[in-house]
């Protein structure tokens, strides 16, 4: 499994306490090749975001294995896991998650500064230029449009050159045209840098742009022929 970008073996995860405890991921096994784009689809509440966070090392499974870029995440303590995430995994959220008191440039430089890199600001500037925001370096998030904020978030996710990029409904808060430009950007990154992309989306047109679609249903990978057929025609 060393050759896979992401490999999950029989992953189970429950979250919440007491009556609010929910068994979310139920025996998920899944492998994603290096450089592959996977569209993760399924009904609301089926566990897509939770699965993405588990792949990104932001949630630890109760049982089962998560292997990312050849590393078994269960073998890492919290500090090592945070360092691993910072270097190898880029994460893009639906609601951008930028630091409001930092400029675009400072937001993008942050992961590099945390990793102790000396050229953080030069690289952050180059990355913002690459996403078309060279003229917005010193703007704060509140001074940027939604699409611009998402481009800053993408620049921040990719500035460490991660092998894996995960995105949770990255176009969910954007109008159609702006969403399309974000999609183009994500696929260009995959193509140009050979990154592995896992994309959660409710948009089947977008999921179909991926090399493969994975459908979740009630916390399990839906392998039914109907799911395949639905993926093909829906
Ligand atoms: N921290 C938590 N504690 C308890 N239950 C949770 C927690 N996080 C998620 N859940 C529950 O787990 C289920 C899966 O949630 P998840 O966010 O992964 O779904 P999703 O497929 O991403 O849905 P959507 O398409 O609406 O974003 C939901 O029923 C949700 O209520
Ligand atoms: Mg979700």
Coordinates of C-alpha atoms and ligand atoms in Angstrom, one line a residue:
X1 CA 0.0 0.0 0.0
X2 CA 3.1 2.3 0.0
X3 CA 2.4 3.2 -3.6
X4 CA -1.1 4.7 -2.7
X5 CA -1.6 8.3 -1.9
X6 CA -4.3 7.4 0.6
X7 CA -5.3 3.9 1.9
X8 CA -8.1 3.4 4.4
X9 CA -8.6 -0.1 5.9
X10 CA -11.8 -0.9 7.7
X11 CA -12.2 2.5 9.3
X12 CA -14.8 3.0 12.0
X13 CA -15.5 6.3 13.7
X14 CA -18.2 7.6 16.1
X15 CA -18.4 11.2 17.3
X16 CA -20.3 13.0 20.0
X17 CA -21.2 12.0 23.5
X18 CA -24.1 10.3 25.2
X19 CA -27.3 10.5 23.3
X20 CA -25.7 12.6 20.6
X21 CA -23.1 9.9 19.8
X22 CA -23.3 8.9 16.2
X23 CA -21.6 6.0 14.4
X24 CA -20.6 7.9 11.3
X25 CA -18.0 5.8 9.4
X26 CA -18.8 2.1 9.3
X27 CA -16.0 -0.1 8.0
X28 CA -14.7 2.1 5.2
X29 CA -11.9 0.7 3.0
X30 CA -10.7 2.8 0.1
X31 CA -7.5 3.5 -1.8
X32 CA -6.6 6.5 -3.8
X33 CA -3.7 6.4 -6.3
X34 CA -1.1 9.1 -6.5
X35 CA -2.2 11.8 -8.8
X36 CA -5.7 10.6 -8.9
X37 CA -8.8 12.8 -8.5
X38 CA -11.7 11.3 -6.6
X39 CA -15.1 12.9 -6.3
X40 CA -16.7 11.9 -3.0
X41 CA -20.5 12.1 -3.3
X42 CA -23.5 11.0 -1.2
X43 CA -26.6 12.3 0.6
X44 CA -26.3 14.9 3.4
X45 CA -25.3 13.2 6.6
X46 CA -23.7 10.2 4.9
X47 CA -20.3 11.0 6.3
X48 CA -18.4 12.7 3.5
X49 CA -16.9 15.6 5.6
X50 CA -16.1 13.2 8.4
X51 CA -14.3 10.8 5.9
X52 CA -12.4 13.7 4.4
X53 CA -11.3 14.9 7.9
X54 CA -10.2 11.4 8.7
X55 CA -8.1 11.2 5.5
X56 CA -6.6 14.5 6.4
X57 CA -5.6 13.4 9.9
X58 CA -8.0 15.9 11.6
X59 CA -10.1 13.0 13.0
X60 CA -8.6 9.8 14.3
X61 CA -10.6 6.6 13.7
X62 CA -11.8 4.4 16.6
X63 CA -10.5 1.4 14.7
X64 CA -9.0 0.6 11.3
X65 CA -6.0 2.2 9.6
X66 CA -5.4 5.4 7.7
X67 CA -2.2 5.5 5.6
X68 CA -1.3 8.7 3.8
X69 CA 1.6 9.0 1.5
X70 CA 3.0 5.8 2.9
X71 CA 2.7 6.9 6.6
X72 CA 0.3 5.1 9.1
X73 CA -1.2 8.1 10.9
X74 CA -2.0 6.0 14.0
X75 CA 1.8 5.8 14.6
X76 CA 2.1 9.6 14.9
X77 CA 1.5 11.6 18.2
X78 CA -0.4 14.9 18.0
X79 CA 2.7 17.0 17.3
X80 CA 4.0 14.7 14.6
X81 CA 0.6 14.5 13.1
X82 CA 0.2 18.3 12.9
X83 CA 3.7 18.5 11.3
X84 CA 2.8 15.8 8.8
X85 CA -0.5 17.5 7.9
X86 CA 1.3 20.8 7.5
X87 CA 3.8 19.4 5.0
X88 CA 1.8 16.7 3.1
X89 CA -1.8 17.6 3.1
X90 CA -3.6 20.7 1.8
X91 CA -7.1 21.3 3.1
X92 CA -9.7 23.5 1.5
X93 CA -13.1 24.1 3.3
X94 CA -16.4 25.4 2.0
X95 CA -16.3 28.4 4.3
X96 CA -12.6 29.3 3.6
X97 CA -11.4 29.4 7.2
X98 CA -9.0 32.3 6.7
X99 CA -7.6 34.2 9.7
X100 CA -9.6 37.5 9.7
X101 CA -6.9 39.6 11.3
X102 CA -4.2 38.6 8.7
X103 CA -3.8 39.8 5.2
X104 CA -4.0 37.5 2.2
X105 CA -0.2 37.3 2.2
X106 CA 0.0 36.6 5.9
X107 CA -2.6 33.9 5.7
X108 CA -0.8 32.1 2.9
X109 CA 2.6 32.5 4.6
X110 CA 1.3 31.1 7.9
X111 CA 1.8 27.4 7.3
X112 CA 5.4 28.0 6.0
X113 CA 6.2 30.2 9.0
X114 CA 4.9 27.5 11.3
X115 CA 7.1 25.1 9.6
X116 CA 10.1 27.4 10.2
X117 CA 10.8 28.2 6.5
X118 CA 12.8 31.4 5.9
X119 CA 11.3 32.2 2.5
X120 CA 7.7 32.1 3.6
X121 CA 6.6 35.5 2.3
X122 CA 8.4 35.1 -1.1
X123 CA 6.7 31.8 -1.6
X124 CA 3.3 33.0 -0.4
X125 CA 3.5 36.0 -2.8
X126 CA 4.3 33.7 -5.7
X127 CA 1.4 31.4 -4.8
X128 CA -1.0 34.3 -4.6
X129 CA 0.2 35.4 -8.0
X130 CA -0.3 31.9 -9.3
X131 CA -4.0 32.0 -8.3
X132 CA -4.4 35.5 -9.8
X133 CA -4.3 37.5 -6.6
X134 CA -1.0 39.3 -7.1
X135 CA -2.9 42.6 -6.7
X136 CA -4.6 41.7 -3.4
X137 CA -1.6 40.7 -1.2
X138 CA -2.4 43.2 1.5
X139 CA -6.1 42.9 1.6
X140 CA -7.8 41.4 4.7
X141 CA -10.4 38.5 4.1
X142 CA -13.3 40.9 4.8
X143 CA -12.0 43.1 1.9
X144 CA -12.1 40.2 -0.6
X145 CA -14.9 38.6 -2.5
X146 CA -16.0 35.0 -1.7
X147 CA -14.2 33.7 -4.8
X148 CA -11.0 35.7 -3.9
X149 CA -11.1 34.3 -0.3
X150 CA -11.4 30.8 -1.6
X151 CA -8.4 31.4 -3.9
X152 CA -6.4 32.7 -0.9
X153 CA -7.5 29.5 1.0
X154 CA -6.3 27.4 -2.0
X155 CA -3.0 29.2 -2.1
X156 CA -2.6 28.5 1.6
X157 CA -3.4 24.8 1.1
X158 CA -0.9 24.3 -1.7
X159 CA 1.9 26.6 -0.7
X160 CA 3.8 23.7 1.1
X161 CA 3.5 21.7 -2.1
X162 CA 1.4 18.9 -0.4
X163 CA 1.1 15.5 -2.1
X164 CA -2.6 15.5 -1.2
X165 CA -5.2 18.1 -1.5
X166 CA -8.6 17.5 0.1
X167 CA -11.5 19.9 -0.5
X168 CA -14.9 19.9 1.2
X169 CA -17.5 21.5 -1.1
X170 CA -15.0 24.2 -2.1
X171 CA -17.5 25.8 -4.5
X172 CA -20.5 25.5 -2.1
X173 CA -20.6 29.2 -1.1
X174 CA -19.8 30.6 -4.6
X175 CA -21.9 31.6 -7.6
X176 CA -21.6 29.3 -10.7
X177 CA -19.0 31.3 -12.6
X178 CA -16.8 31.9 -9.6
X179 CA -17.2 28.2 -8.6
X180 CA -16.1 27.2 -12.1
X181 CA -12.9 29.3 -11.8
X182 CA -12.1 27.6 -8.5
X183 CA -12.7 24.1 -10.0
X184 CA -10.4 25.0 -12.9
X185 CA -7.8 26.1 -10.5
X186 CA -8.0 22.9 -8.4
X187 CA -7.7 20.7 -11.5
X188 CA -4.9 22.8 -12.9
X189 CA -3.0 22.2 -9.7
X190 CA -3.6 18.5 -9.8
X191 CA -2.4 18.4 -13.4
X192 CA 0.6 20.7 -13.0
X193 CA 1.9 19.4 -9.7
X194 CA 0.7 15.8 -9.9
X195 CA -1.2 16.3 -6.6
X196 CA -3.8 13.8 -5.5
X197 CA -7.2 15.4 -5.1
X198 CA -10.2 14.3 -3.0
X199 CA -13.2 16.5 -3.6
X200 CA -16.4 16.4 -1.7
X201 CA -19.3 17.8 -3.7
X202 CA -23.0 17.7 -4.2
X203 CA -22.5 18.7 -7.9
X204 CA -22.4 15.6 -10.0
X205 CA -21.0 17.5 -13.0
X206 CA -18.1 18.4 -10.9
X207 CA -17.7 14.9 -9.5
X208 CA -17.7 13.6 -13.0
X209 CA -14.7 15.7 -13.9
X210 CA -12.7 13.5 -11.4
X211 CA -11.0 10.2 -12.5
X212 CA -13.4 8.3 -10.2
X213 CA -16.5 8.9 -8.1
X214 CA -16.9 7.3 -4.7
X215 CA -20.4 7.3 -3.2
X216 CA -21.1 7.1 0.5
X217 CA -24.4 5.9 1.9
X218 CA -25.0 5.9 5.7
X219 CA -21.3 5.8 6.5
X220 CA -20.4 3.0 4.0
X221 CA -19.0 3.0 0.5
X222 CA -21.9 2.3 -1.8
X223 CA -20.7 -0.4 -4.1
X224 CA -24.1 -1.3 -5.5
X225 CA -24.5 -1.4 -9.3
X226 CA -27.3 1.1 -9.0
X227 CA -24.9 3.5 -7.4
X228 CA -22.5 3.1 -10.3
X229 CA -25.3 3.5 -12.8
X230 CA -26.5 6.6 -10.9
X231 CA -23.0 8.0 -11.0
X232 CA -22.8 7.4 -14.7
X233 CA -26.0 9.0 -15.7
X234 CA -27.1 11.3 -12.8
Ligands
LIG1 N1 -18.9 16.0 16.2 C1 -20.1 15.3 15.9 N2 -20.8 14.7 16.9 C2 -21.9 14.0 16.7 N3 -22.4 13.7 15.4 C3 -21.7 14.2 14.4 C4 -20.5 15.0 14.6 N4 -20.1 15.4 13.3 C5 -20.9 14.9 12.4 N5 -21.9 14.2 13.1 C6 -23.0 13.5 12.4 O1 -22.5 12.5 11.5 C7 -23.2 12.5 10.3 C8 -22.3 12.7 9.1 O2 -21.8 14.0 9.1 P1 -20.9 14.6 7.9 O3 -20.7 16.1 8.3 O4 -19.7 13.8 7.7 O5 -21.9 14.4 6.7 P2 -21.8 14.9 5.2 O6 -21.9 13.7 4.3 O7 -20.6 15.8 5.0 O8 -23.1 15.8 5.0 P3 -23.3 17.2 4.2 O9 -23.5 16.8 2.7 O10 -24.6 17.7 4.8 O11 -22.2 18.1 4.4 C9 -24.3 13.5 10.4 O12 -25.5 12.8 10.7 C10 -23.9 14.4 11.6 O13 -25.0 14.9 12.3
LIG2 MG1 -20.2 17.8 4.7

